[in-house]
Every structure is written in structure tokens, then in C-alpha cells.
CSV table of C-alpha atoms and ligand atoms in Angstrom, one decimal:
chain,number,residue,atom,x,y,z
A,211,MET,CA,16.3,-16.7,23.1
A,212,HIS,CA,16.7,-19.8,25.1
A,213,PRO,CA,16.4,-22.5,22.6
A,214,THR,CA,13.3,-24.4,23.7
A,215,ARG,CA,11.1,-20.9,23.8
A,216,ARG,CA,12.3,-20.3,19.8
A,217,PRO,CA,8.8,-20.6,17.6
A,218,LEU,CA,9.2,-23.1,15.6
A,219,THR,CA,9.8,-21.4,11.9
A,220,ARG,CA,9.9,-23.5,8.7
A,221,ARG,CA,13.0,-23.6,8.7
A,222,HIS,CA,13.0,-25.7,11.4
A,223,LEU,CA,10.0,-27.9,10.1
A,224,LEU,CA,10.9,-27.6,6.4
A,225,GLY,CA,14.7,-26.9,6.3
A,226,ALA,CA,16.6,-28.6,9.0
A,227,THR,CA,19.1,-30.4,7.0
A,228,ALA,CA,19.6,-27.5,4.5
A,229,ALA,CA,19.9,-25.0,7.2
A,230,ALA,CA,22.7,-26.9,8.5
A,231,GLY,CA,24.2,-27.7,5.2
A,232,VAL,CA,24.0,-23.8,4.1
A,233,THR,CA,25.3,-22.4,7.7
A,234,GLY,CA,28.6,-23.5,6.5
A,235,LEU,CA,28.7,-20.7,3.5
A,236,ALA,CA,27.3,-18.4,5.8
A,237,THR,CA,29.1,-15.2,5.9
A,238,GLY,CA,29.1,-15.7,9.5
A,239,CYS,CA,30.6,-11.7,10.4
A,240,ASP,CA,28.2,-9.4,8.4
A,241,PRO,CA,24.6,-10.0,10.3
A,242,ASP,CA,23.3,-7.5,7.2
A,243,ARG,CA,24.5,-10.1,4.3
A,244,PRO,CA,22.2,-13.0,3.6
A,245,ALA,CA,24.0,-16.7,4.6
A,246,GLY,CA,24.5,-18.4,1.4
A,247,GLY,CA,23.9,-15.2,-0.7
A,248,THR,CA,26.7,-13.0,-3.2
A,249,ALA,CA,25.9,-9.4,-2.8
A,250,VAL,CA,24.8,-8.3,-6.2
A,251,SER,CA,25.5,-4.6,-6.9
A,252,ASP,CA,23.7,-2.3,-8.9
A,253,ASP,CA,25.4,0.4,-11.0
A,254,ALA,CA,23.4,3.5,-10.3
A,255,PRO,CA,25.4,6.4,-8.4
A,256,ALA,CA,25.3,6.6,-5.0
A,257,LEU,CA,22.3,8.1,-3.3
A,258,ASP,CA,22.6,11.7,-2.0
A,259,PRO,CA,19.2,11.8,-0.1
A,260,ALA,CA,19.7,15.7,0.2
A,261,SER,CA,19.2,15.9,-4.2
A,262,TRP,CA,16.1,15.5,-5.8
A,263,ASP,CA,18.3,14.7,-8.8
A,264,SER,CA,20.2,12.4,-6.9
A,265,VAL,CA,16.9,10.3,-5.9
A,266,ARG,CA,15.5,10.0,-9.3
A,267,ALA,CA,18.5,9.0,-11.0
A,268,GLN,CA,18.0,5.5,-8.6
A,269,PHE,CA,15.3,4.7,-11.0
A,270,ALA,CA,16.0,3.1,-14.3
A,271,LEU,CA,13.3,4.8,-16.4
A,272,ASP,CA,13.4,4.9,-19.5
A,273,ARG,CA,14.5,8.8,-19.9
A,274,SER,CA,13.1,9.5,-23.3
A,275,ARG,CA,9.5,9.8,-21.6
A,276,ALA,CA,8.2,11.9,-18.2
A,277,HIS,CA,6.6,8.9,-16.5
A,278,LEU,CA,3.5,10.3,-14.3
A,279,ALA,CA,1.8,6.7,-14.1
A,280,THR,CA,4.9,5.3,-11.4
A,281,PHE,CA,2.6,5.1,-8.9
A,282,VAL,CA,0.4,2.8,-10.6
A,283,PHE,CA,2.5,0.3,-10.7
A,284,ALA,CA,6.4,1.1,-9.0
A,285,PRO,CA,9.8,1.1,-10.7
A,286,HIS,CA,12.5,-0.4,-7.9
A,287,PRO,CA,14.6,2.4,-6.8
A,288,ALA,CA,18.8,0.8,-7.3
A,289,PRO,CA,19.1,-0.7,-3.6
A,290,VAL,CA,15.6,-2.1,-4.1
A,291,ARG,CA,16.6,-4.0,-7.5
A,292,ALA,CA,20.3,-4.6,-6.0
A,293,ALA,CA,18.5,-6.6,-3.0
A,294,VAL,CA,16.2,-8.6,-5.0
A,295,ALA,CA,19.0,-9.6,-7.1
A,296,THR,CA,20.9,-10.2,-4.2
A,297,HIS,CA,18.4,-12.9,-2.9
A,298,ARG,CA,17.2,-14.5,-5.9
A,299,ALA,CA,20.8,-15.2,-6.8
A,300,GLY,CA,21.2,-17.2,-3.4
A,301,LEU,CA,17.3,-18.7,-4.2
A,302,ASP,CA,18.5,-19.5,-7.3
A,303,ARG,CA,21.8,-21.5,-6.1
A,304,ASP,CA,20.1,-23.2,-3.5
A,305,ALA,CA,16.3,-21.8,-2.6
A,306,SER,CA,15.7,-24.5,0.4
A,307,GLY,CA,19.3,-23.9,1.5
A,308,TYR,CA,18.9,-19.9,1.5
A,309,LEU,CA,15.5,-20.1,2.9
A,310,ALA,CA,16.2,-21.8,5.8
A,311,ALA,CA,19.5,-20.2,6.4
A,312,ASN,CA,18.0,-16.8,5.9
A,313,GLU,CA,14.0,-16.5,6.6
A,314,GLU,CA,13.8,-15.7,10.1
A,315,ARG,CA,16.0,-13.1,10.2
A,316,LEU,CA,15.2,-11.6,6.8
A,317,ASP,CA,11.1,-12.0,8.0
A,318,ARG,CA,11.7,-10.1,10.6
A,319,ALA,CA,14.2,-7.4,9.3
A,320,VAL,CA,10.8,-6.7,6.6
A,321,LEU,CA,8.3,-6.2,10.2
A,322,ALA,CA,10.7,-4.1,11.5
A,323,ALA,CA,11.3,-1.6,8.9
A,324,ALA,CA,7.1,-1.6,8.3
A,325,ALA,CA,6.9,-1.2,12.2
A,326,GLY,CA,9.0,2.1,12.4
A,327,HIS,CA,7.7,3.7,9.1
A,328,LEU,CA,4.0,3.0,10.8
A,329,GLY,CA,4.8,3.8,13.9
A,330,ALA,CA,3.2,0.6,15.0
A,331,ARG,CA,4.0,-3.3,16.7
A,332,SER,CA,5.4,-5.3,14.1
A,333,ASP,CA,3.4,-8.1,15.6
A,334,HIS,CA,0.4,-6.3,14.5
A,335,ILE,CA,1.7,-6.2,10.7
A,336,ALA,CA,0.5,-8.7,8.2
A,337,LEU,CA,2.5,-9.2,5.1
A,338,THR,CA,0.6,-9.6,1.7
A,339,ASP,CA,1.1,-9.5,-1.7
A,340,SER,CA,-1.2,-6.2,-2.4
A,341,THR,CA,-3.9,-4.0,-1.4
A,342,THR,CA,-6.3,-5.9,-3.3
A,343,MET,CA,-5.2,-9.1,-1.6
A,344,GLY,CA,-5.3,-7.3,1.8
A,345,LEU,CA,-9.1,-6.3,1.4
A,346,GLY,CA,-9.8,-9.5,0.6
A,347,LEU,CA,-8.4,-11.1,3.7
A,348,LEU,CA,-9.6,-8.4,5.3
A,349,TYR,CA,-13.2,-8.0,4.8
A,350,GLY,CA,-12.8,-11.9,4.4
A,351,ALA,CA,-11.8,-12.1,8.1
A,352,ILE,CA,-14.0,-9.7,10.0
A,353,ARG,CA,-16.7,-11.1,12.2
A,354,LEU,CA,-20.1,-10.3,11.3
A,355,ARG,CA,-23.2,-11.2,13.0
A,356,PRO,CA,-26.9,-11.1,11.0
A,357,GLY,CA,-28.1,-7.9,11.3
A,358,ASP,CA,-24.3,-6.2,11.4
A,359,GLU,CA,-23.8,-3.0,8.1
A,360,VAL,CA,-20.8,-2.2,6.2
A,361,LEU,CA,-20.6,1.0,5.7
A,362,THR,CA,-18.8,2.0,2.2
A,363,THR,CA,-18.8,4.6,-0.1
A,364,GLU,CA,-19.3,5.4,-3.6
A,365,HIS,CA,-15.8,6.4,-4.2
A,366,ASP,CA,-13.7,3.1,-2.9
A,367,PHE,CA,-12.1,1.0,-5.6
A,368,TYR,CA,-13.1,-1.9,-7.0
A,369,ALA,CA,-11.1,-3.9,-4.9
A,370,THR,CA,-13.1,-2.6,-1.6
A,371,HIS,CA,-16.5,-3.4,-3.5
A,372,GLU,CA,-16.3,-6.1,-4.8
A,373,SER,CA,-14.6,-7.9,-1.5
A,374,LEU,CA,-17.8,-6.8,0.6
A,375,ARG,CA,-19.8,-8.0,-2.6
A,376,LEU,CA,-18.3,-11.2,-1.9
A,377,ARG,CA,-18.4,-11.1,1.8
A,378,ALA,CA,-22.1,-10.3,1.4
A,379,GLU,CA,-22.8,-13.4,-1.3
A,380,ARG,CA,-21.3,-15.7,1.3
A,381,ASP,CA,-22.9,-14.5,4.5
A,382,GLY,CA,-25.7,-11.9,4.0
A,383,VAL,CA,-24.4,-9.2,5.6
A,384,THR,CA,-25.5,-5.8,4.7
A,385,VAL,CA,-23.3,-3.4,2.6
A,386,ARG,CA,-24.0,0.2,2.2
A,387,ARG,CA,-22.7,3.0,0.5
A,388,ALA,CA,-22.6,6.6,1.3
A,389,ARG,CA,-21.8,9.5,-1.1
A,390,LEU,CA,-19.5,11.8,0.8
A,391,TYR,CA,-19.2,14.8,-2.1
A,392,ARG,CA,-20.8,15.7,-5.4
A,393,ASP,CA,-17.9,17.6,-6.9
A,394,ALA,CA,-14.3,16.7,-6.3
A,395,ALA,CA,-13.3,20.0,-7.4
A,396,THR,CA,-15.3,21.5,-4.6
A,397,ALA,CA,-15.3,18.9,-2.1
A,398,GLY,CA,-14.7,19.9,1.5
A,399,ALA,CA,-14.2,18.3,4.7
A,400,ASP,CA,-17.2,19.5,6.6
A,401,GLU,CA,-19.5,17.8,3.4
A,402,MET,CA,-17.6,14.4,3.6
A,403,VAL,CA,-18.5,14.6,7.7
A,404,ALA,CA,-21.3,14.9,6.9
A,405,GLY,CA,-22.5,12.7,4.3
A,406,LEU,CA,-20.9,9.7,6.2
A,407,THR,CA,-22.2,10.7,9.8
A,408,ALA,CA,-25.9,10.6,8.0
A,409,ALA,CA,-25.5,6.9,6.5
A,410,LEU,CA,-24.1,5.8,10.0
A,411,THR,CA,-25.8,3.6,12.2
A,412,PRO,CA,-25.8,2.0,15.9
A,413,ARG,CA,-25.3,-1.3,13.6
A,414,THR,CA,-22.8,-0.3,11.8
A,415,ARG,CA,-19.7,-2.6,12.4
A,416,VAL,CA,-17.2,-1.6,9.6
A,417,VAL,CA,-16.9,1.6,7.7
A,418,ALA,CA,-14.8,0.7,4.7
A,419,LEU,CA,-13.0,3.9,3.2
A,420,THR,CA,-10.3,4.9,0.8
A,421,TRP,CA,-7.2,7.4,2.1
A,422,VAL,CA,-6.9,8.9,-1.2
A,423,HIS,CA,-9.2,8.2,-3.8
A,424,SER,CA,-7.5,6.7,-7.5
A,425,SER,CA,-11.1,8.4,-9.1
A,426,THR,CA,-10.9,12.0,-8.3
A,427,GLY,CA,-7.3,12.4,-6.3
A,428,VAL,CA,-9.2,13.2,-2.9
A,429,LYS,CA,-8.0,12.6,0.6
A,430,LEU,CA,-10.1,11.9,3.1
A,431,PRO,CA,-10.1,13.9,6.0
A,432,VAL,CA,-9.8,10.6,7.3
A,433,ARG,CA,-9.0,11.6,11.1
A,434,ARG,CA,-12.7,13.4,11.1
A,435,LEU,CA,-14.1,10.9,10.0
A,436,ALA,CA,-13.0,8.9,12.7
A,437,GLU,CA,-14.3,10.7,15.3
A,438,ALA,CA,-17.3,10.9,13.8
A,439,VAL,CA,-17.7,7.2,13.4
A,440,ARG,CA,-16.4,7.3,17.4
A,441,GLU,CA,-19.6,9.3,18.5
A,442,ARG,CA,-21.8,7.7,16.4
A,443,SER,CA,-21.4,3.9,16.0
A,444,PRO,CA,-19.0,2.9,18.3
A,445,GLU,CA,-18.3,-0.7,17.8
A,446,ALA,CA,-17.4,0.3,14.2
A,447,LEU,CA,-13.9,-0.4,13.0
A,448,LEU,CA,-12.6,1.9,10.5
A,449,CYS,CA,-11.0,0.4,7.5
A,450,LEU,CA,-8.8,2.3,5.2
A,451,ASP,CA,-7.5,1.2,2.0
A,452,ALA,CA,-4.5,3.1,2.1
A,453,VAL,CA,-2.5,3.1,-1.0
A,454,HIS,CA,-2.6,6.2,-2.5
A,455,GLY,CA,-1.6,7.6,1.0
A,456,PHE,CA,1.0,4.9,1.7
A,457,GLY,CA,4.1,6.8,1.2
A,458,ALA,CA,3.1,9.3,-0.4
A,459,ASP,CA,1.8,11.7,2.6
A,460,ALA,CA,3.4,10.8,6.1
A,461,SER,CA,1.1,10.4,8.7
A,462,THR,CA,0.6,7.1,10.4
A,463,PRO,CA,-2.5,5.1,11.8
A,464,GLU,CA,-2.1,6.8,14.9
A,465,GLN,CA,-2.4,9.8,13.7
A,466,LEU,CA,-5.0,9.1,10.9
A,467,GLY,CA,-6.9,7.7,13.7
A,468,CYS,CA,-8.3,4.0,12.1
A,469,ASP,CA,-8.6,0.9,12.8
A,470,VAL,CA,-7.4,-1.0,10.1
A,471,LEU,CA,-4.6,0.2,7.1
A,472,VAL,CA,-4.4,-2.0,4.1
A,473,SER,CA,-1.8,-0.9,1.6
A,474,GLY,CA,0.0,-2.7,-1.2
A,475,CYS,CA,4.0,-1.2,-1.2
A,476,HIS,CA,4.5,-1.1,-5.0
A,477,LYS,CA,2.4,2.4,-5.8
A,478,TRP,CA,3.7,5.5,-3.8
A,479,LEU,CA,6.4,3.7,-2.0
A,480,LEU,CA,8.3,3.0,-4.7
A,481,GLY,CA,8.7,-0.6,-2.8
A,482,PRO,CA,9.0,-4.1,-4.6
A,483,ARG,CA,6.3,-5.5,-7.1
A,484,GLY,CA,4.1,-7.8,-5.2
A,485,THR,CA,4.3,-6.3,-1.9
A,486,GLY,CA,1.9,-4.9,0.8
A,487,LEU,CA,1.0,-5.2,4.2
A,488,VAL,CA,-2.4,-4.9,6.8
A,489,TRP,CA,-1.8,-3.2,10.3
A,490,ALA,CA,-4.5,-3.2,12.5
A,491,ALA,CA,-5.3,-2.4,16.0
A,492,GLU,CA,-5.6,-5.0,19.2
A,493,ARG,CA,-9.1,-4.1,19.4
A,494,ALA,CA,-9.5,-4.8,15.2
A,495,TRP,CA,-7.4,-7.9,15.5
A,496,ALA,CA,-9.7,-9.2,18.2
A,497,ARG,CA,-12.6,-9.5,15.7
A,498,MET,CA,-10.9,-11.1,12.9
A,499,THR,CA,-10.1,-14.5,12.1
A,500,PRO,CA,-7.9,-15.9,9.6
A,501,VAL,CA,-8.5,-16.5,5.8
A,502,ILE,CA,-5.4,-18.1,4.8
A,503,PRO,CA,-3.4,-20.6,6.8
A,504,SER,CA,0.0,-18.7,8.3
A,505,PHE,CA,3.3,-21.1,7.6
A,506,ASP,CA,4.0,-19.7,10.8
A,507,GLY,CA,5.8,-22.6,13.3
A,508,ARG,CA,3.9,-22.2,15.9
A,509,ASP,CA,0.7,-22.7,13.8
A,510,ILE,CA,2.5,-25.7,12.0
A,511,GLY,CA,3.9,-27.0,15.5
A,512,ARG,CA,0.6,-27.0,16.8
A,513,TRP,CA,-1.4,-28.9,13.6
A,514,LEU,CA,1.5,-31.0,14.3
A,515,ALA,CA,1.1,-31.8,17.6
A,516,GLY,CA,-2.4,-33.0,16.8
A,517,GLY,CA,-4.2,-29.5,17.0
A,518,THR,CA,-3.8,-28.9,20.4
A,519,GLY,CA,-1.8,-26.7,22.8
A,520,GLY,CA,1.2,-24.3,21.4
A,521,GLN,CA,2.1,-20.7,22.1
A,522,PRO,CA,-0.6,-18.4,21.1
A,523,VAL,CA,0.3,-16.6,17.2
A,524,PRO,CA,0.6,-12.5,18.0
A,525,PRO,CA,-2.1,-11.5,14.9
A,526,GLY,CA,0.2,-10.1,12.6
A,527,PRO,CA,1.8,-13.5,11.1
A,528,ALA,CA,-1.2,-15.3,12.2
A,529,HIS,CA,-3.3,-13.4,9.3
A,530,THR,CA,0.5,-13.3,7.1
A,531,PRO,CA,-1.1,-15.8,4.7
A,532,GLY,CA,1.2,-18.9,4.0
A,533,GLY,CA,2.9,-20.9,1.2
A,534,TYR,CA,6.3,-20.0,-0.4
A,535,HIS,CA,6.2,-16.4,-2.0
A,536,SER,CA,8.9,-14.6,-4.0
A,537,PHE,CA,10.8,-14.0,-1.2
A,538,GLU,CA,13.2,-11.8,-3.1
A,539,HIS,CA,10.5,-9.4,-3.4
A,540,ARG,CA,9.5,-10.1,0.1
A,541,TRP,CA,12.8,-9.3,1.4
A,542,ALA,CA,13.2,-6.4,-0.7
A,543,LEU,CA,11.0,-4.5,1.1
A,544,ALA,CA,13.1,-3.7,4.2
A,545,ASP,CA,15.3,-1.6,1.4
A,546,ALA,CA,12.7,0.4,0.5
A,547,PHE,CA,11.8,1.4,3.6
A,548,ALA,CA,15.2,2.1,4.0
A,549,PHE,CA,15.2,4.2,0.9
A,550,HIS,CA,12.2,5.8,1.7
A,551,ARG,CA,13.3,6.5,5.8
A,552,ARG,CA,17.3,8.0,4.2
A,553,ILE,CA,15.4,10.4,2.2
A,554,GLY,CA,12.8,11.5,5.1
A,555,PRO,CA,9.1,10.5,4.8
A,556,ALA,CA,8.3,14.4,5.9
A,557,ARG,CA,10.6,15.2,3.2
A,558,VAL,CA,8.6,12.7,0.2
A,559,ALA,CA,5.0,14.1,0.9
A,560,GLU,CA,6.2,17.5,0.8
A,561,ARG,CA,7.8,16.6,-2.3
A,562,THR,CA,4.7,14.1,-3.5
A,563,ARG,CA,2.7,17.5,-2.4
A,564,GLU,CA,4.7,20.0,-4.6
A,565,LEU,CA,4.9,18.4,-7.7
A,566,ALA,CA,1.1,17.9,-7.2
A,567,GLY,CA,0.8,21.4,-7.2
A,568,ARG,CA,2.5,22.3,-10.1
A,569,LEU,CA,1.2,19.5,-12.0
A,570,LYS,CA,-2.5,20.9,-10.7
A,571,GLU,CA,-1.8,24.7,-11.2
A,572,GLY,CA,-0.4,23.8,-15.1
A,573,LEU,CA,-3.8,21.9,-15.7
A,574,ALA,CA,-5.8,24.4,-14.7
A,575,GLY,CA,-4.0,26.8,-16.7
A,576,ILE,CA,-4.3,25.5,-19.5
A,577,ARG,CA,-7.8,26.3,-21.8
A,578,GLY,CA,-10.0,23.2,-22.4
A,579,VAL,CA,-9.1,21.4,-19.3
A,580,ARG,CA,-11.1,21.0,-16.0
A,581,LEU,CA,-9.0,19.8,-12.7
A,582,VAL,CA,-10.8,17.2,-11.0
A,583,THR,CA,-8.9,17.0,-8.2
A,584,PRO,CA,-8.7,19.6,-5.0
A,585,ARG,CA,-6.3,22.4,-5.1
A,586,ALA,CA,-6.1,22.3,-1.7
A,587,ALA,CA,-3.4,20.4,0.0
A,588,ASP,CA,-5.1,18.9,2.9
A,589,LEU,CA,-7.7,17.5,0.1
A,590,SER,CA,-5.4,16.0,-1.9
A,591,ALA,CA,-2.3,14.1,-1.8
A,592,GLY,CA,0.1,13.0,-5.5
A,593,VAL,CA,-2.7,11.9,-7.3
A,594,VAL,CA,-4.1,14.5,-10.1
A,595,CYS,CA,-7.1,13.8,-12.2
A,596,CYS,CA,-8.9,16.0,-14.6
A,597,GLU,CA,-10.9,15.8,-18.4
A,598,VAL,CA,-10.5,17.5,-21.7
A,599,PRO,CA,-13.7,17.6,-23.0
A,600,GLY,CA,-14.4,16.6,-26.1
A,601,VAL,CA,-11.4,14.1,-26.1
A,602,PRO,CA,-12.1,10.6,-24.8
A,603,VAL,CA,-9.8,9.3,-22.0
A,604,GLY,CA,-8.2,6.3,-23.9
A,605,GLU,CA,-8.2,8.8,-26.7
A,606,ALA,CA,-6.1,11.5,-24.5
A,607,VAL,CA,-3.7,9.1,-22.9
A,608,ASN,CA,-2.5,7.6,-26.4
A,609,ARG,CA,-2.3,10.6,-27.7
A,610,LEU,CA,0.0,11.5,-24.6
A,611,TRP,CA,1.9,8.5,-24.8
A,612,SER,CA,3.0,9.0,-28.5
A,613,ALA,CA,4.2,12.5,-27.3
A,614,GLY,CA,6.7,10.5,-24.8
A,615,VAL,CA,4.3,10.9,-21.9
A,616,VAL,CA,3.3,8.3,-19.7
A,617,ALA,CA,-0.3,9.4,-18.1
A,618,SER,CA,-3.3,6.6,-16.7
A,619,SER,CA,-6.8,6.8,-17.1
A,620,THR,CA,-9.4,6.2,-13.7
A,621,PRO,CA,-10.5,2.6,-13.9
A,622,TYR,CA,-14.3,4.4,-12.6
A,623,ARG,CA,-17.3,5.9,-14.1
A,624,PRO,CA,-17.0,8.3,-14.9
A,625,SER,CA,-13.4,7.7,-16.0
A,626,TYR,CA,-10.4,10.8,-16.0
A,627,LEU,CA,-7.2,11.3,-17.1
A,628,ARG,CA,-4.7,10.8,-14.1
A,629,PHE,CA,-1.3,11.6,-13.6
A,630,GLY,CA,1.1,11.5,-10.1
A,631,ALA,CA,4.4,12.5,-9.9
A,632,THR,CA,6.1,10.6,-7.5
A,633,ILE,CA,10.1,10.9,-6.0
A,634,ALA,CA,10.8,9.1,-9.5
A,635,ASN,CA,10.4,12.5,-11.3
A,636,GLY,CA,11.6,16.2,-11.6
A,637,GLU,CA,10.2,19.3,-12.6
A,638,GLN,CA,11.0,18.1,-16.1
A,639,ASP,CA,8.1,15.4,-16.3
A,640,VAL,CA,5.6,17.8,-15.0
A,641,GLU,CA,6.6,20.4,-17.7
A,642,ALA,CA,6.6,17.6,-20.1
A,643,ALA,CA,3.0,16.6,-19.4
A,644,LEU,CA,1.6,19.9,-19.5
A,645,ARG,CA,3.1,20.9,-22.7
A,646,ALA,CA,1.9,17.2,-23.7
A,647,VAL,CA,-1.8,18.2,-22.5
A,648,ARG,CA,-1.7,21.4,-24.0
A,649,THR,CA,-1.7,19.9,-27.7
A,650,LEU,CA,-5.0,17.9,-26.4
A,651,ALA,CA,-7.5,21.0,-25.4
B,21,PLP,C1,-7.9,3.0,-4.2
B,21,PLP,C2,-7.1,1.9,-4.7
B,21,PLP,N1,-6.7,0.7,-4.3
B,21,PLP,C3,-5.9,-0.6,-4.4
B,21,PLP,C4,-5.4,-0.5,-6.1
B,21,PLP,C5,-4.9,-1.8,-6.2
B,21,PLP,O1,-3.5,-2.1,-5.6
B,21,PLP,P1,-3.0,-3.6,-5.8
B,21,PLP,O2,-2.4,-3.9,-6.5
B,21,PLP,O3,-1.7,-3.4,-4.4
B,21,PLP,O4,-3.8,-4.2,-5.3
B,21,PLP,C6,-5.7,0.3,-6.8
B,21,PLP,C7,-5.1,0.5,-8.1
B,21,PLP,O5,-4.4,-0.5,-8.4
B,21,PLP,C8,-6.5,1.3,-6.0
B,21,PLP,O6,-6.4,3.1,-6.9
């Protein structure tokens, strides 16, 4: 690119001197090696992506326990640990120099990896720190007029409901909730489509859904719901909290048919803790105004020029919150996507289904346990919920912990006992969980 056409970056604006200093330290010949950094290695065995035991060995989990809650907050696999350590060492040695020398290239690598995973354009992706941050930004950014309606459901997580409540408090938009199913265990796609369709109106401008419900493990038939939205409320944007599908189901936004996809990368993707993203289609970005100032060099350049002129900033960077971040984690996200790609998203999805299937079959076969999550693979992903009547959920989680099994409880009413096996797990973890649950019932 011609030097005068290059977008201004924080490097140019804030770190020119440091950059010059660090360039002298750069390794120069290896484009993957961070300038001014020393690669930090990890003692995990080399990955054989064809072997699930080898994949599992990439995680430094305490093996005295069966960890069936790694999807709540991810352990880092070896390549992510190594990347975080490398970037951290570089930043600790000279934070502004390392940033100036590497930021542009590493940011680009993260976005390219995310775009590859999503099958989307990299400049349509904004980087965040979590799903919650993405949902707060999204539902703050969409422009709405008086009389416009937002439709969500009874099944969504706190972060969606609360973002919309805060939005309604700020400018009085109407937020309604639909119920898509009565009983998760017997929920059907037709029932869910009918439930949503009945609640759509010509005034609906936003439909806020969650791909896989963390309350029950139900996976929505998103494609069919998107078609219903297009037909009945063509002006509505279908926005998805995708966090329990992202990295567990290989469907892309295009295949899902959604307009906006929000996810954290520190759950099923097993990416760096404190990372997330928002992808939106062109027509959705066109209806949003950024909430937090970006640190994109073009935005800063326009500000320096008195607020006029400059190049337009594509929506992804324009909606990426500015400020300094825990960059060692953000940049290691490229390594998390690469790890996932080496194993193969379709294989990961299949493995997740297989382990969840074992959990569901096993739980359903234990007398005194009621499986809440649908058995059908097209209506569930990796989240598996159940209840043990007569045993309060908190007590069940504690007793399982004492038996060496890490489970979670759903933060909803009613609250259920919840498990999820990621690629950091194996059949032995599932069997240990089933053995421990048998002692509860
Ligand atoms: C459906 C759903 N969305 C969002 C979140 C929050 O994710 P994050 O930690 O990435 O904000 C959770 C649980 O943590 C969840 O279950």
C-alpha cells in the first residue's frame, strides 16, 4: 500500500518513536514472530489433531477432576497459552514498543482468523471482551424510532434482557418477550417457529434471540426462525447471542440466516479469556451508531483534523471499543482459531454432539433424574441440563464437586444442573459425571 494511503493507527499517532526503537529489535525474517518478543514455549506434547487424547492433552486441567464446566469459562489450550506468554513477555519488556511494532499485524491476523471461521468479511467484525460487552454495544448501537418494537424471548440470558431493559430505560423503546416452548425436553421446531411468528408485528425492528439456551440446552432452529422474521417483519434485524453455538456448531452466520451474531470466544471455542466479537451484515451495520469511541487511526486522524474529512472507517473497526486492552489475550485469539481449524470445526461439532449424546443418554437412564435438554441433535448442541427432584441444584453441584466432578447450575428460574463436554474432555469425564450423578438420585 502507498504510505500516504495507509490508515493512521495508534502506532503512528501514539508510538512513532517507540516503534522506531523496537524495529531495530525485530527478528525481521519471520513474519509470524512478534517483533521485540521472544517466543515462549509450553511443555504440552505436540498436537495430533486426529487424536482426541492428543487434543485433550493440550489443556493443563487438573486431571484429578472431571471438568464438565469448561464451556462456562475456558481453559487455554497449549498454543493459546504459548501465544499469551509470548505477547505478555514482549509487553512486559517494553509495552509501547511491542505494541507499536506488532499491533497492526496482530490485529489483522486476529480479524482474518475470525473472518475465516465465520466465512465473513474481516471488516464486518468488531472485537470485544465478552458476549455481554457485545450485546450491550449492539443493543445500544441500533437506531430505533418511537413506536419501533424489539422482540426477545423468555428464554434469553440476563445479558440480552438487561441490555434491552437499559435501552428501554434510556429512550423508551418497547421490548416484548415471546415464549417459544413450554417444555424444553419435548420442544419442537414447528412449535418454536409458531411461538415467534405469533409475536412478530409490522413494527418489530429487532428480534433478539439466543442460539443455544444456557437455561435448558435447547438449540434454536435459527434458519427457520430467520425465514419467519423475513416474511412477517422484513425490516427486523435478527440478532443472535451465539455463544453456546460458537465453537460447538460449525454453522456460519450465512447458513444461520441471522443479521447479527454476538459471541464470546472464551466458552466453546476455548479461546483466550476476555475475548469476543460482533459480526453483522452490511444492512445491520448500516443501522447502527458506535457506542464507544474506536481507537482506529482513521477516527483519531479525523478528530485530530478538527472532526472533518478523512477516510470512512469500515463498521467492524468503527464498532470495536477503543482504549488499551489486555492485548496478549486479544492477539492469542488468532492462535485459538488456528487450533480449532487444525482440528476441523465440523469434527469439533461432531465430537461435541457425541459427548453430549453420551451425557444425555446416561442421564436419561438414571432413575430419579429428569433430562431437560432435547435428545434430538438438531435441537441441542453441547449444553446438557437435568434435574434431580428432591435435590436442590446448589446441593447437587456441591456434592458432585466433592465427588471430583465440576458441574454448574443454570442462573435462571427454574435452575437446573448443567454439564457440557468440550474437546478438553473425554469419554472418561462423561462416565465420571454419570457415576457421580447416580449417587445423587
Ligand atoms: C447465553 C449466554 N450469553 C452470554 C453469557 C455471558 O458470556 P460472556 O462471559 O462472554 O459475557 C452467558 C454465560 O456466561 C450465557 O449463558
